[in-house]
PDB file of C-alpha atoms in Angstrom:
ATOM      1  CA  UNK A 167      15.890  -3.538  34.807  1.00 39.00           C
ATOM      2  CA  UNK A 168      18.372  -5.424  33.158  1.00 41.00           C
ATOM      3  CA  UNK A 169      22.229  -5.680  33.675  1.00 39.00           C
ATOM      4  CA  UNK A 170      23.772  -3.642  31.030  1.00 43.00           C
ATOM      5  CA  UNK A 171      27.463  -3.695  30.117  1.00 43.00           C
ATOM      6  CA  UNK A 172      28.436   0.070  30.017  1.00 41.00           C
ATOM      7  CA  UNK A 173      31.630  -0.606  28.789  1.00 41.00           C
ATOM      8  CA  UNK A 174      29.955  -1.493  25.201  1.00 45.00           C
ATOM      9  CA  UNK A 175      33.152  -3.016  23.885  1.00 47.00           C
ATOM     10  CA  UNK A 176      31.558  -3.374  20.461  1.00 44.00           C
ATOM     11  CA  UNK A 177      30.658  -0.091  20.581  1.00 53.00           C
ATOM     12  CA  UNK A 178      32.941   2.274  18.557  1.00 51.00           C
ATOM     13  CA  UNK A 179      31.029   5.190  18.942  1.00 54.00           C
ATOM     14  CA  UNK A 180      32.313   5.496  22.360  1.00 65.00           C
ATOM     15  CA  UNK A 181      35.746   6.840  20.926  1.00 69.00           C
ATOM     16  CA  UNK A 182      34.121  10.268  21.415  1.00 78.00           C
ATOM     17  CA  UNK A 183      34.423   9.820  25.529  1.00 84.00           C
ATOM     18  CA  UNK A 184      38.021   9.853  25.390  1.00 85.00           C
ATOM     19  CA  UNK A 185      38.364  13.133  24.406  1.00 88.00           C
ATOM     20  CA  UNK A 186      36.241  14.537  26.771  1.00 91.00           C
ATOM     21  CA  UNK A 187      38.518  12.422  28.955  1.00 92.00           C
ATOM     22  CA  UNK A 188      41.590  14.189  27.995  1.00 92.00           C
ATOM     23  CA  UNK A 189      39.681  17.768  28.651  1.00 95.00           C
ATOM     24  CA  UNK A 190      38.657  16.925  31.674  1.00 95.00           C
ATOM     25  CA  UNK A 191      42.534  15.416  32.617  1.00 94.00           C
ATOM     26  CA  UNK A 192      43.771  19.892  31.219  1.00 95.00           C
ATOM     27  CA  UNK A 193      40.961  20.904  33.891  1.00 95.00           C
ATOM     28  CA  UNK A 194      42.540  19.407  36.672  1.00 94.00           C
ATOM     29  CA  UNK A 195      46.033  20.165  36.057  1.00 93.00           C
ATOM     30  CA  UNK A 196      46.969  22.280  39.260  1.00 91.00           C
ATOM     31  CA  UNK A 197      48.872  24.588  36.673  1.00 91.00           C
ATOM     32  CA  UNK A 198      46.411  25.735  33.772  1.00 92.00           C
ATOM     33  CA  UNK A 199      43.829  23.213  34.937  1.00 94.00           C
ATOM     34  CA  UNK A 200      40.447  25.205  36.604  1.00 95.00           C
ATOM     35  CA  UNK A 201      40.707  26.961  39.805  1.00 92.00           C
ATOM     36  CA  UNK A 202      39.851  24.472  43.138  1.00 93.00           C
ATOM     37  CA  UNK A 203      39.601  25.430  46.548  1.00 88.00           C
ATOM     38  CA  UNK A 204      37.872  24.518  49.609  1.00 87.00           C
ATOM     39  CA  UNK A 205      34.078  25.179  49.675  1.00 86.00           C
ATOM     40  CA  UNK A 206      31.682  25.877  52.129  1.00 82.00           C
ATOM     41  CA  UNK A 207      28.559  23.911  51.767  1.00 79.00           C
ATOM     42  CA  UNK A 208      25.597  23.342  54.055  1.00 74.00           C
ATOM     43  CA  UNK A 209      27.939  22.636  57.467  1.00 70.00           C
ATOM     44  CA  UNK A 210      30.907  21.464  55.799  1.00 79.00           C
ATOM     45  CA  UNK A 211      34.145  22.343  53.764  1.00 83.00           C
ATOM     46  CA  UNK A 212      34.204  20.387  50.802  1.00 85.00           C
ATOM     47  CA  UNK A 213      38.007  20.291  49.508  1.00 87.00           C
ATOM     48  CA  UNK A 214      38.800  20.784  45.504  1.00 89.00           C
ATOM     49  CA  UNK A 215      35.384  22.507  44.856  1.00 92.00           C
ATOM     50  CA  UNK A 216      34.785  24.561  41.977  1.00 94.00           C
ATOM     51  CA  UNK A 217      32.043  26.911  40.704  1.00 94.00           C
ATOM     52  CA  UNK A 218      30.177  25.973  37.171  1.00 95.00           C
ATOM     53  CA  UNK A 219      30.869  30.024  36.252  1.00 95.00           C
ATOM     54  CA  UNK A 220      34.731  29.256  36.593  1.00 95.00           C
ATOM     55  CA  UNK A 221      34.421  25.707  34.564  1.00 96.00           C
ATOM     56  CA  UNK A 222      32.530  27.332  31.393  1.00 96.00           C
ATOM     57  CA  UNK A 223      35.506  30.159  31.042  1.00 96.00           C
ATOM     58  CA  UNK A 224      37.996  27.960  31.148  1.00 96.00           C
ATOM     59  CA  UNK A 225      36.243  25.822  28.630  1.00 96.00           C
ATOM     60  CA  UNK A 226      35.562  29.142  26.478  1.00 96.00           C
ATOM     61  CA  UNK A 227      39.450  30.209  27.035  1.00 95.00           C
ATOM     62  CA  UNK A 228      40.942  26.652  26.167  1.00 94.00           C
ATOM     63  CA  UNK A 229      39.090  26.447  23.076  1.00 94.00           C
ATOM     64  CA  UNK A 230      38.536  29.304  21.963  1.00 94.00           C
ATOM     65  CA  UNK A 231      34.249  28.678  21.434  1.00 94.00           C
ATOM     66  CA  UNK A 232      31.342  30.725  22.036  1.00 95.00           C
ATOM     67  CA  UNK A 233      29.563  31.128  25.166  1.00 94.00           C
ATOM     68  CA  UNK A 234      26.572  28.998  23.947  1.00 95.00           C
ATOM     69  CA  UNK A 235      29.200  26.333  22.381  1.00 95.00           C
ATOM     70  CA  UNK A 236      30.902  26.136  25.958  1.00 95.00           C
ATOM     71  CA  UNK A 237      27.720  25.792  27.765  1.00 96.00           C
ATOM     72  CA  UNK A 238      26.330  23.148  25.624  1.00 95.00           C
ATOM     73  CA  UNK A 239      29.882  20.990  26.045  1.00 95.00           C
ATOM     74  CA  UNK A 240      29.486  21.676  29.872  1.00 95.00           C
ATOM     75  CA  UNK A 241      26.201  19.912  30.020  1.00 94.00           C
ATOM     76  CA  UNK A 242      27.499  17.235  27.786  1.00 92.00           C
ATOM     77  CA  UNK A 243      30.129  16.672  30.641  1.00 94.00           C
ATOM     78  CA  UNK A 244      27.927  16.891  33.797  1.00 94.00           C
ATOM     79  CA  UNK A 245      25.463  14.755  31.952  1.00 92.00           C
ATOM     80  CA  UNK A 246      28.279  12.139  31.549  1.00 91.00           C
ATOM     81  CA  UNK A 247      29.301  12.543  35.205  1.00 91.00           C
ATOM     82  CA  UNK A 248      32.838  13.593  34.908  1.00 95.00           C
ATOM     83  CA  UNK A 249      31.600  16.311  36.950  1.00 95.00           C
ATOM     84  CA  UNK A 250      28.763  16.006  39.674  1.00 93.00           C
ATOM     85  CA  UNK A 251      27.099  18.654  41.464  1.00 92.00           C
ATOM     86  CA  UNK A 252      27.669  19.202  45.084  1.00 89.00           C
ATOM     87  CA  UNK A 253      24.433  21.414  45.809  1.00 86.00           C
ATOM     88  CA  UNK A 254      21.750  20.375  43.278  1.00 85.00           C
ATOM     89  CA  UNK A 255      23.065  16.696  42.516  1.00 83.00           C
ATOM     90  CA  UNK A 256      19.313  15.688  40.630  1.00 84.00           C
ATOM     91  CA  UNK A 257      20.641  18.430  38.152  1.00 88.00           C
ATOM     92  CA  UNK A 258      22.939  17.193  36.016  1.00 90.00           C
ATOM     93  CA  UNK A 259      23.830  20.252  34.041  1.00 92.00           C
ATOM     94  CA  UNK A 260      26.373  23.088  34.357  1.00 94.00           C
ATOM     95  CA  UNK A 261      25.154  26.750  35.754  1.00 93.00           C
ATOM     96  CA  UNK A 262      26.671  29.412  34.855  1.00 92.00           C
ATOM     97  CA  UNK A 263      26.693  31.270  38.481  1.00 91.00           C
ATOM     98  CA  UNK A 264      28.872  30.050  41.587  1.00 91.00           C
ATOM     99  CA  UNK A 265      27.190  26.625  41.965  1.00 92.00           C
ATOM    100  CA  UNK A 266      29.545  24.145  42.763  1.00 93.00           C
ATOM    101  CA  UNK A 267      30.745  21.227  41.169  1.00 94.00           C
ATOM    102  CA  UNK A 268      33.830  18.676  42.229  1.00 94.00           C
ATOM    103  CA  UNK A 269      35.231  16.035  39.444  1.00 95.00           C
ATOM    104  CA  UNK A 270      34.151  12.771  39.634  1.00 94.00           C
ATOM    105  CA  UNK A 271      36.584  10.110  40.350  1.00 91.00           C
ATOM    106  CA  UNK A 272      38.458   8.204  37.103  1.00 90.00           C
ATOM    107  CA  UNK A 273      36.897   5.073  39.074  1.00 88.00           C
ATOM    108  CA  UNK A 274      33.177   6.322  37.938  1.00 89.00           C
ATOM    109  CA  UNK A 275      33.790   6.863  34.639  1.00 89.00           C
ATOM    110  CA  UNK A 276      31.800   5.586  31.858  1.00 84.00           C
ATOM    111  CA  UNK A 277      34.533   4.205  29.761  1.00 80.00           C
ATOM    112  CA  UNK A 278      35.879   1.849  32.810  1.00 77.00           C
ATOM    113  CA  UNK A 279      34.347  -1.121  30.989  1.00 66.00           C
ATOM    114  CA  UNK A 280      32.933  -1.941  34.194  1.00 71.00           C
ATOM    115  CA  UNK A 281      29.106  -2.639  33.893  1.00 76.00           C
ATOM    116  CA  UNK A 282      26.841  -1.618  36.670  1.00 81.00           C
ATOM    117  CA  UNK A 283      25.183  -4.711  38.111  1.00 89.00           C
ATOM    118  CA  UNK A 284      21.977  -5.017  39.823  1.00 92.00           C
ATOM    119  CA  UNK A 285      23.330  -6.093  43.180  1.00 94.00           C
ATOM    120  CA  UNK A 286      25.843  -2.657  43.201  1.00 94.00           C
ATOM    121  CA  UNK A 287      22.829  -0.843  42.788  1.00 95.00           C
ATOM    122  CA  UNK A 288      20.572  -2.635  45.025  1.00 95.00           C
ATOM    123  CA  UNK A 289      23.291  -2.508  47.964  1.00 95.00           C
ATOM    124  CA  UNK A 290      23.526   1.600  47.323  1.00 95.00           C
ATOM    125  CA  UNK A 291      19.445   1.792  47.805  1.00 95.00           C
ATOM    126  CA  UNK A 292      19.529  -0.280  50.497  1.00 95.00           C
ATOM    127  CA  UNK A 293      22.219   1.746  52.500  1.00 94.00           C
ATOM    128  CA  UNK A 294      20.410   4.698  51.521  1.00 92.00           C
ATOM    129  CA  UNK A 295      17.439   3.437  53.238  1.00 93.00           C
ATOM    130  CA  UNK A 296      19.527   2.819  56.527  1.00 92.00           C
ATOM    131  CA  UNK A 297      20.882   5.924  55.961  1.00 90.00           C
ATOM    132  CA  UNK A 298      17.440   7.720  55.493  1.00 84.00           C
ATOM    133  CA  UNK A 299      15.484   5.087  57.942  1.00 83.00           C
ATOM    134  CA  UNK A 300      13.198   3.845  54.807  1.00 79.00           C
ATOM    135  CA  UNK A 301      12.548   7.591  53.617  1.00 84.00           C
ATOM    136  CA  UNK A 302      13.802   7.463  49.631  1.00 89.00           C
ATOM    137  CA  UNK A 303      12.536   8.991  46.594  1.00 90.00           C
ATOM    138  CA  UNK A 304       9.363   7.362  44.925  1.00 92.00           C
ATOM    139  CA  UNK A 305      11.615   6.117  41.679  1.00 92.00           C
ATOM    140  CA  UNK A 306      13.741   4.241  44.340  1.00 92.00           C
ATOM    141  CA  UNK A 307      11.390   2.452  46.562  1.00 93.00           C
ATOM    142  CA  UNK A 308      10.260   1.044  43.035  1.00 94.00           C
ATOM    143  CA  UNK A 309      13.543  -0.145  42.487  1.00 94.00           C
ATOM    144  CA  UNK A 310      14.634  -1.062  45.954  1.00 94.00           C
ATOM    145  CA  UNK A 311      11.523  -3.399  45.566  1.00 94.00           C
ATOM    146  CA  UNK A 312      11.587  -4.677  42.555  1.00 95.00           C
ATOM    147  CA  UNK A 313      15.461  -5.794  43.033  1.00 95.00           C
ATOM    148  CA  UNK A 314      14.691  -7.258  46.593  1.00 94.00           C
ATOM    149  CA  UNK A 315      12.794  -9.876  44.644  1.00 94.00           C
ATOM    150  CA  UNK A 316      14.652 -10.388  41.252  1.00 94.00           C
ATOM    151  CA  UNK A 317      17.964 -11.015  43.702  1.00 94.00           C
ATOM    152  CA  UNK A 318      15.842 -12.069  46.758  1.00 94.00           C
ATOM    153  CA  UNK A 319      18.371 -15.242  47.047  1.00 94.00           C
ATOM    154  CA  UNK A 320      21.241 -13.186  47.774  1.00 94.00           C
ATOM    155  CA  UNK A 321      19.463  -9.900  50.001  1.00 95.00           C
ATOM    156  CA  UNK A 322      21.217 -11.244  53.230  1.00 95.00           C
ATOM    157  CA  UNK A 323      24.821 -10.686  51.668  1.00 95.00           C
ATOM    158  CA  UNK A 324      22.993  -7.209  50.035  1.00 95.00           C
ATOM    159  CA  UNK A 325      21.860  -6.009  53.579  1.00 95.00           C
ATOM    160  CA  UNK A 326      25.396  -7.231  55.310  1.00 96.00           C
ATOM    161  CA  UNK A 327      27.356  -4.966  52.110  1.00 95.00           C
ATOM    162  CA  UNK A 328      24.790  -2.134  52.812  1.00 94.00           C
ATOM    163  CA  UNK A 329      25.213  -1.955  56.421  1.00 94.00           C
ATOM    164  CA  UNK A 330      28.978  -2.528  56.595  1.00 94.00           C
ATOM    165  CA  UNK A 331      29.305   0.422  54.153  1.00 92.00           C
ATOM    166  CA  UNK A 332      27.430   2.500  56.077  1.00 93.00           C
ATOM    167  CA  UNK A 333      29.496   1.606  59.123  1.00 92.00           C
ATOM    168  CA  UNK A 334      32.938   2.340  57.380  1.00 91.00           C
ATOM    169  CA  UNK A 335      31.649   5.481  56.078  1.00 88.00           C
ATOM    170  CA  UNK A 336      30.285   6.735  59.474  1.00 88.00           C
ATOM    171  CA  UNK A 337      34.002   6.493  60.353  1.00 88.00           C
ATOM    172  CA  UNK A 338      35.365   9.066  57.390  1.00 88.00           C
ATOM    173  CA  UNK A 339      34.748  13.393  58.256  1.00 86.00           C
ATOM    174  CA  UNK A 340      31.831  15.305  57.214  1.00 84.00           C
ATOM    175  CA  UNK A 341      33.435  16.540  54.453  1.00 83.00           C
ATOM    176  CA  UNK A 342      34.961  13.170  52.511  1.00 85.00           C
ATOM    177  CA  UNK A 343      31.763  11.825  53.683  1.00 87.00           C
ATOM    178  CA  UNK A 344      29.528  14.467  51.718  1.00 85.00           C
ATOM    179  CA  UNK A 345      31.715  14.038  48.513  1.00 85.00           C
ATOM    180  CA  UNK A 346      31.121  10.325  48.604  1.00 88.00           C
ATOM    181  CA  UNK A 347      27.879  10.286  48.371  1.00 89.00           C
ATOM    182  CA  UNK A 348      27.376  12.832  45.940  1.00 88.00           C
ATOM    183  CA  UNK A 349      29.954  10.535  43.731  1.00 91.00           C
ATOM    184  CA  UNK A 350      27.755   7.419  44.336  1.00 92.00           C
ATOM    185  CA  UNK A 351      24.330   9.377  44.029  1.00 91.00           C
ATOM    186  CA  UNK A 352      26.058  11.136  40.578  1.00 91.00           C
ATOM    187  CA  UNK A 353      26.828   7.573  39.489  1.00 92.00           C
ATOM    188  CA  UNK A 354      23.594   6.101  39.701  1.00 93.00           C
ATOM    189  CA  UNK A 355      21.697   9.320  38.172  1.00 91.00           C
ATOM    190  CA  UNK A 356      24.077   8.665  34.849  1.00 90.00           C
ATOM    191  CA  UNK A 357      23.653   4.945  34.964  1.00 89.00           C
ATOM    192  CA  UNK A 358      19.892   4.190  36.795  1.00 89.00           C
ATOM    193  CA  UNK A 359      18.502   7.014  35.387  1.00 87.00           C
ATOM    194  CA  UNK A 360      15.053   7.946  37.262  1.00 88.00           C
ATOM    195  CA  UNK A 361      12.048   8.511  34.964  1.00 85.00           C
ATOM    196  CA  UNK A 362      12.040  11.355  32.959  1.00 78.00           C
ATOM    197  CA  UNK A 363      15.643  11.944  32.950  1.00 79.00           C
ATOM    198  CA  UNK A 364      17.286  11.365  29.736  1.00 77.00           C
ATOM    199  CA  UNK A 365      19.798   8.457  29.727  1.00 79.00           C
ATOM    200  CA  UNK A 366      22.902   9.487  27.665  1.00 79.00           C
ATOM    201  CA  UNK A 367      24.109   5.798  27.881  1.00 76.00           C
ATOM    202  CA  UNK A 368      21.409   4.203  26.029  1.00 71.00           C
ATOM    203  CA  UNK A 369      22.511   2.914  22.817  1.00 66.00           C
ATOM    204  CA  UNK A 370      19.349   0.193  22.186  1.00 63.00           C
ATOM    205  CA  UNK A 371      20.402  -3.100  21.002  1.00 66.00           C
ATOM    206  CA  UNK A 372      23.792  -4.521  21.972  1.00 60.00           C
ATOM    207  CA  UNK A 373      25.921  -5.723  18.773  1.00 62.00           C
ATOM    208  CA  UNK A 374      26.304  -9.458  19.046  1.00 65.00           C
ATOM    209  CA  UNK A 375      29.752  -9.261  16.805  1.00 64.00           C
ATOM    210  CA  UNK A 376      32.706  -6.748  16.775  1.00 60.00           C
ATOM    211  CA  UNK A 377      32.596  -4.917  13.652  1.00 59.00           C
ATOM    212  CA  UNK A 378      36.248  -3.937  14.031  1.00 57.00           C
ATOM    213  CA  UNK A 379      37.334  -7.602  13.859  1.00 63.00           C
ATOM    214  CA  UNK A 380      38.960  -9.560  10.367  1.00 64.00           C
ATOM    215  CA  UNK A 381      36.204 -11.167   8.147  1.00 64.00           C
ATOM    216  CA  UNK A 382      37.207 -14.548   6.969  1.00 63.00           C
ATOM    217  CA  UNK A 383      35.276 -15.664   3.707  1.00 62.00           C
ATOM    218  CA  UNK A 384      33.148 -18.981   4.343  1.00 57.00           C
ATOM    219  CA  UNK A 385      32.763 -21.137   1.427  1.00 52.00           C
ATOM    220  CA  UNK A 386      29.790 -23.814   1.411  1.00 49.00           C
ATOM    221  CA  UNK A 387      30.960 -26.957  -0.640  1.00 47.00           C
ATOM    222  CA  UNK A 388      28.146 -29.435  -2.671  1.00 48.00           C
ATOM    223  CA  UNK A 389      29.156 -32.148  -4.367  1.00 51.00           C
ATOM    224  CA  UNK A 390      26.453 -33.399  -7.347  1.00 49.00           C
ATOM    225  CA  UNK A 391      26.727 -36.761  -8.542  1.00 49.00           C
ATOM    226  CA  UNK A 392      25.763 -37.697 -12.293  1.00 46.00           C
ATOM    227  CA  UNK A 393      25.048 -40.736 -11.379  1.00 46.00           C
ATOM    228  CA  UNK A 394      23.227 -40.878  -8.330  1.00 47.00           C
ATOM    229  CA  UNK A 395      22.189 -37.197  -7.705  1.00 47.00           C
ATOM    230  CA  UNK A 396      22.335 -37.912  -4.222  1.00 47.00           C
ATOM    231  CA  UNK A 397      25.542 -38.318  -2.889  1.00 47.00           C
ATOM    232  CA  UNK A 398      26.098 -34.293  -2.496  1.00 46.00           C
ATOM    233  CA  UNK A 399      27.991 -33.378   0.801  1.00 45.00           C
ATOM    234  CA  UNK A 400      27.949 -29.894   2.591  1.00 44.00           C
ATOM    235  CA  UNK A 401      31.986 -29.130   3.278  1.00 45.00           C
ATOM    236  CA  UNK A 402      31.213 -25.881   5.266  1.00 45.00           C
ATOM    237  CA  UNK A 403      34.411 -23.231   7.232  1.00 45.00           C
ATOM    238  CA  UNK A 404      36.840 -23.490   4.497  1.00 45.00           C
ATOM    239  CA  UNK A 405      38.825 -20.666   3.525  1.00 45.00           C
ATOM    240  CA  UNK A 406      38.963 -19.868  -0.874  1.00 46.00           C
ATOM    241  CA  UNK A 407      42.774 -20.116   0.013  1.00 45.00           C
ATOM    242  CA  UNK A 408      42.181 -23.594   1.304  1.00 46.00           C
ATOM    243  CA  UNK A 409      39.798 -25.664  -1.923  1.00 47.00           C
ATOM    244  CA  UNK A 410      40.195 -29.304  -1.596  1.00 50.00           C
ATOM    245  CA  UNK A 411      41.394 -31.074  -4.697  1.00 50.00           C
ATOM    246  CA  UNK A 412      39.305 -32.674  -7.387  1.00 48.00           C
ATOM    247  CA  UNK A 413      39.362 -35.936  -6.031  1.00 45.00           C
ATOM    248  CA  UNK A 414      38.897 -35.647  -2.153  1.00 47.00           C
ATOM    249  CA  UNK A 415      35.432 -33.481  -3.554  1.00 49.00           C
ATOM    250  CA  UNK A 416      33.022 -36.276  -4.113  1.00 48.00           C
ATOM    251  CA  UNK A 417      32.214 -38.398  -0.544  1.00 52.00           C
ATOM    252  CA  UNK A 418      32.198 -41.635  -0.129  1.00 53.00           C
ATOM    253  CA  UNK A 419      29.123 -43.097  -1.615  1.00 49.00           C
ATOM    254  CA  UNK A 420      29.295 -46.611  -2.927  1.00 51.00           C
ATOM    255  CA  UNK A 421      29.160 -45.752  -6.983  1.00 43.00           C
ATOM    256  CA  UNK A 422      31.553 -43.155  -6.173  1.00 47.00           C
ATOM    257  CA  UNK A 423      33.975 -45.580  -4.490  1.00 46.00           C
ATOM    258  CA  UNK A 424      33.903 -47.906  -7.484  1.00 45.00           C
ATOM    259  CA  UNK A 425      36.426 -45.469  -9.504  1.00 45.00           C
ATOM    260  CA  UNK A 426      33.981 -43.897 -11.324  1.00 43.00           C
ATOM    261  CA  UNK A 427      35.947 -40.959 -13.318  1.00 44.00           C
ATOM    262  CA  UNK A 428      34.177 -37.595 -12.076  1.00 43.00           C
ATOM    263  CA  UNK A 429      35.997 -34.132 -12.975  1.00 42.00           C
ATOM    264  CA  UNK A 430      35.241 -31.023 -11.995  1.00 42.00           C
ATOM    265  CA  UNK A 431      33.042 -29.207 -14.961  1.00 41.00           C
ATOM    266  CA  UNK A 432      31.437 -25.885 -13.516  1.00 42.00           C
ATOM    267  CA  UNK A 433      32.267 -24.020 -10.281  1.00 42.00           C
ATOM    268  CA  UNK A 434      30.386 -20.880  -9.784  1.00 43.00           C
ATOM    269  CA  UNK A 435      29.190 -18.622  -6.760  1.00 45.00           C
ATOM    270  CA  UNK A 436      25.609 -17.990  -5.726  1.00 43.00           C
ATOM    271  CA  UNK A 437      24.385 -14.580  -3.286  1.00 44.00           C
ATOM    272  CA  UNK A 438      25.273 -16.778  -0.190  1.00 44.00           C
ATOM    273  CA  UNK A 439      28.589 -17.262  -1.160  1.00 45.00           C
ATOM    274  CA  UNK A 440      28.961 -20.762  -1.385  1.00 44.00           C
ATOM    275  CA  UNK A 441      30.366 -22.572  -4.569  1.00 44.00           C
ATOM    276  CA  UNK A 442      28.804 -25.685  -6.042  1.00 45.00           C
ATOM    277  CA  UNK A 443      30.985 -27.581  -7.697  1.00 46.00           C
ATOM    278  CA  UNK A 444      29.193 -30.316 -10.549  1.00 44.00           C
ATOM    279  CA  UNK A 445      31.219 -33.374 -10.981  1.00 44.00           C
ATOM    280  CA  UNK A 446      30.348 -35.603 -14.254  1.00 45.00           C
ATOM    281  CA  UNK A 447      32.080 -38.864 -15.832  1.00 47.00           C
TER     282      UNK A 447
END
C-alpha cells in the first residue's frame, strides 16, 4: 500500500473525467436533470434517491445512444463513484431495475487532485471497527493491520480522529447518517479497491516530468586544445540562442592564457545534442 496521488497532474488522460463531470452536473439539474425523491430504505428515508432504471433513460434520452451504449456509460460512472449505491454499495455498477443510487458529493471526486493518504484510510477502518465492535470484512482487517504498523507512530491521533468521528456522526439522523457512510464506503471501494475488484484508477508508473510543459534545448560545450589536448571544459544549460563568443570558449589553462591564437574551425552536433567546438592556432 502506497500513497498514491489521484490527482495525477501529469496525467493528461484524465481530460476524459471532465466530461463525465459535466453529465453528471445535466443529471442533477432539478429541471431536466434525473428524477430524485425521498427513498425508503431498510428503516430510513434517504432524501434525493434515485433508481438505476430512471438514470439509464435519461442517459439514453440525453444522448440519443442505444440501450447497451447507455448501460455500458452507466457502469463507467458508478465505477468512478460519481454515483454510489445505496442498497448493494460492494456493487459498483448500474442496474437497470429500481435499485437505488444517490450522487456522490463533488468533494469525492476523482479529479479533486486530492490524493488519498494512508492515515484517511486507516482512520475510516478504524471507525468502522468501533462502529462494527472489530467485526470488518477479511480485505480490511488486512489493511487495518498492516497500516497500524506502517503508521504505528501516529495510531493514538488515528484512534482519537476515528472515535471523534464516530461521536459527531452519532449526533446527525438516520438518514444523513446512512448516506454518509455509503459516500465514505463508495470512496474507498474506487480508491482502496479490495481484491478482485478492478481498480479504474490505476495508471502504473507515475510520469516524473509534465509532458505538457516547454522544452528548452540543452547544449553541452567542449573545448579541444591543439596544443595540449587537455584543457577541454564541459559548459553545460546553455540555450543555442545564448553561444558564448570565440574567445570566452577555451578555459583558462596556462598555454591558453599565454595568447595563443585559437579560432573556432568545426562546430557540429552529435545524437546527444551537444556541440563540440575544435579550436586550432
Amino acid at each position: 500500500m502506497t500513497i498514491r496521488h489521484q490527482g495525477q497532474q501529469y496525467r493528461p488522460r484524465m481530460a476524459f473525467l471532465q466530461k463525465i463531470e459535466a453529465l453528471v452536473k445535466d443529471m442533477q439539474n432539478p429541471e431536466t436533470g434525473v428524477r430524485m425523491q425521498n427513498q425508503r430504505v431498510l428503516v430510513t428515508s434517504v432524501p434525493h434517491a434515485m433508481t438505476g432504471g430512471d438514470v439509464l433513460q435519461w442517459i439514453i434520452q440525453r444522448l440519443w445512444i442505444s440501450n447497451l451504449e447507455a448501460q455500458n456509460l452507466g457502469n463507467f460512472i458508478v465505477k468512478y463513484g460519481y454515483i454510489y449505491p445505496l442498497q448493494d454499495p460492494k456493487n459498483l455498477v448500474l442496474k437497470p431495475d429500481s435499485s437505488l443510487y444517490r450522487f456522490q458529493t463533488p468533494y469525492f471526486w476523482p479529479t479533486q487532485q486530492w490524493p488519498a493518504e494512508d492515515t484517511d484510510y486507516a482512520i475510516y477502518l478504524a471507525k468502522r471497527n468501533i462502529k462494527k465492535k472489530g467485526i470488518l470484512e477479511e480485505y480490511e482487517k488486512e489493511n487495518y493491520d498492516f497500516l497500524n504498523k506502517k503508521i504505528n507512530y501516529k495510531w493514538d491521533f488515528v484512534i482519537m480522529q476515528a472515535k471523534e468521528q464516530y461521536r459527531t456522526g452519532k449526533e446527525r439522523n438516520k438518514a444523513d447518517r446512512y448516506a454518509l457512510d455509503c459516500q465514505e464506503k463508495a470512496y474507498w471501494l474506487v480508491h482502496r479497491s479490495p481484491p478482485g475488484m478492478n481498480n479504474v484508477l490505476d495508471y502504473g508508473l507515475d510520469r516524473v516530468t509534465n509532458p505538457n510543459e516547454v522544452k528548452v534545448n540543452q547544449l553541452s560545450f567542449y573545448c579541444v586544445c591543439a596544443h595540449t589536448g587537455h584543457c577541454g571544459a564541459v559548459r553545460r544549460n546553455r540555450t543555442q540562442a545564448a553561444l558564448p563568443s570565440p574567445a570566452a570558449q577555451c578555459p583558462p589553462h596556462p598555454l591558453c592564457r599565454k595568447g595563443l591564437g585559437l579560432s573556432v574551425v568545426a562546430a557540429f552536433p552529435t545524437t546527444r545534442r551537444s556541440y563540440f567546438f575544435l579550436f586550432l592556432p
